[in-house]
Amino acid sequence: MADDPFRIAGVELTSRLIMGTGGAPSHEALHEALVASGTQLTTVALRRLDPTAGGSVLDVIRDAGIRVLPNTAGCYTATEAVALARMAREALETDWIKLEVIGDDRTLFPDPVELLDAAETLVDDGFVVLPYCGDDPIIARRLEQIGCAAVMPLGSPIGSGAGIRNPYNLRIIVEQALVPIILDAGIGTASHAALAMELGCDGVLCASAITRAQSPARMARAIAGAVEAGRLARLAGPIPERLYADASSPDYGRPDLT
Amino acid sequence: MTIVLNGEPADLAPDATVADVVTSLGHDPSLPGVAVAIDGVVVRRVDWPRTPLADGAVVEVLTAVQGGC
């Protein structure tokens, strides 16, 4: 929306949906979903170069005209994440990094201690740091204070599709934030994305819910629509929730029909 | 000379550079899209042709793949 710009580190994005590329069944399906999502920013991971791999995800992203956001997925320590971020900057010629430092391979929850350490080093090194963090308002605030360009709390575990487990914490994170808050993980379907935006998130990152849906392109459109609808609803100012009814038809002028 | 290239032992000519290693993996070293670290330290692309490798070096050559939440 022209009257509601979305900016990260001074860069204006026309879509509040950031799409992750993980999990797509093929490059063709990924291209179709990226275009359908309308996203302008999409994540990639870095892995060992395989001479036998056919085609590059970078070609798909370039063809779709989308800005690339490398991540540090798979890192468990600040040392690893910082080294991988520096390799990403070299390979992809971008200072932007989606910082992930995982603490546990079963939950894929972030390790807040390693995350803060890595974020501080990378901010000092000139990176635009977008950290994936838990839904803890204190960690979110600390990440903002050390200079992260956005903060990306999870809704529920990565790939779980369980939506937003703690909307109360998310509301606190949003209320205190001065940088964009982007819901990062746990989206399973369109209503989850709409709720994130209604709670006041500035954007949503979504991969598995789209790429692993039976029809990725269709789900991409659904979630893009939900992000926009949720944002509009947030800006429109919803009515307060109440326990009892509150009639909207006037009480006066009711006829006597007994 | 033997190095560890992406987790596997690799035999190289004694005067091999980082650019030679990248070429051996099928990537044109003049193009972006790939990063190299030697013993955990990133080597900038402009330095690849003039960076020799030492016997036993641990070399990681990475590129972008699908990934992210």
PDB file of C-alpha atoms in Angstrom, chain A residues 6 8-9 13 18 41 43 69-72 95-101 115 119 122-123 127-133 143 147-153 180 182 184 205:
ATOM      1  CA  PHE A   6       7.161  -1.133   4.811  1.00  0.00           C
ATOM      2  CA  ILE A   8      13.725  -2.493   6.509  1.00  0.00           C
ATOM      3  CA  ALA A   9      17.023  -0.628   6.940  1.00  0.00           C
ATOM      4  CA  LEU A  13       9.299  -3.289   0.175  1.00  0.00           C
ATOM      5  CA  ILE A  18       8.874 -12.428   3.060  1.00  0.00           C
ATOM      6  CA  LEU A  41      12.572 -10.583  -0.352  1.00  0.00           C
ATOM      7  CA  THR A  43      15.693 -16.366   1.976  1.00  0.00           C
ATOM      8  CA  LEU A  69      18.251 -12.687   1.992  1.00  0.00           C
ATOM      9  CA  PRO A  70      20.829 -15.313   2.984  1.00  0.00           C
ATOM     10  CA  ASN A  71      20.379 -17.068   6.312  1.00  0.00           C
ATOM     11  CA  THR A  72      22.657 -18.864   8.733  1.00  0.00           C
ATOM     12  CA  ASP A  95      25.124  -7.099   3.699  1.00  0.00           C
ATOM     13  CA  TRP A  96      21.714  -8.425   4.728  1.00  0.00           C
ATOM     14  CA  ILE A  97      21.677 -11.542   6.848  1.00  0.00           C
ATOM     15  CA  LYS A  98      18.871 -13.460   8.458  1.00  0.00           C
ATOM     16  CA  LEU A  99      20.661 -14.592  11.571  1.00  0.00           C
ATOM     17  CA  GLU A 100      19.731 -18.001  12.940  1.00  0.00           C
ATOM     18  CA  VAL A 101      21.630 -19.625  15.797  1.00  0.00           C
ATOM     19  CA  LEU A 115      22.317 -15.215  19.033  1.00  0.00           C
ATOM     20  CA  ALA A 119      24.230 -10.292  16.293  1.00  0.00           C
ATOM     21  CA  LEU A 122      27.706  -8.772  12.777  1.00  0.00           C
ATOM     22  CA  VAL A 123      26.167  -5.353  13.502  1.00  0.00           C
ATOM     23  CA  PHE A 127      25.713  -6.184   8.417  1.00  0.00           C
ATOM     24  CA  VAL A 128      21.981  -5.498   8.255  1.00  0.00           C
ATOM     25  CA  VAL A 129      21.006  -8.130  10.817  1.00  0.00           C
ATOM     26  CA  LEU A 130      17.551  -9.724  10.919  1.00  0.00           C
ATOM     27  CA  PRO A 131      17.660 -12.182  13.822  1.00  0.00           C
ATOM     28  CA  TYR A 132      15.329 -15.134  14.285  1.00  0.00           C
ATOM     29  CA  CYS A 133      14.529 -15.209  18.012  1.00  0.00           C
ATOM     30  CA  LEU A 143      18.421  -7.408  19.771  1.00  0.00           C
ATOM     31  CA  GLY A 147      21.321  -2.406  16.347  1.00  0.00           C
ATOM     32  CA  CYS A 148      19.436  -5.153  14.520  1.00  0.00           C
ATOM     33  CA  ALA A 149      17.439  -3.781  11.570  1.00  0.00           C
ATOM     34  CA  ALA A 150      14.373  -5.899  12.390  1.00  0.00           C
ATOM     35  CA  VAL A 151      13.501  -8.567  14.927  1.00  0.00           C
ATOM     36  CA  MET A 152      11.982 -11.880  13.876  1.00  0.00           C
ATOM     37  CA  PRO A 153      10.260 -13.753  16.705  1.00  0.00           C
ATOM     38  CA  PRO A 180      10.028  -3.848  12.253  1.00  0.00           C
ATOM     39  CA  ILE A 182       8.485  -9.904  11.431  1.00  0.00           C
ATOM     40  CA  ASP A 184       9.306 -15.751  11.484  1.00  0.00           C
ATOM     41  CA  LEU A 205       8.130 -14.747   6.893  1.00  0.00           C
TER      42      LEU A 205
END
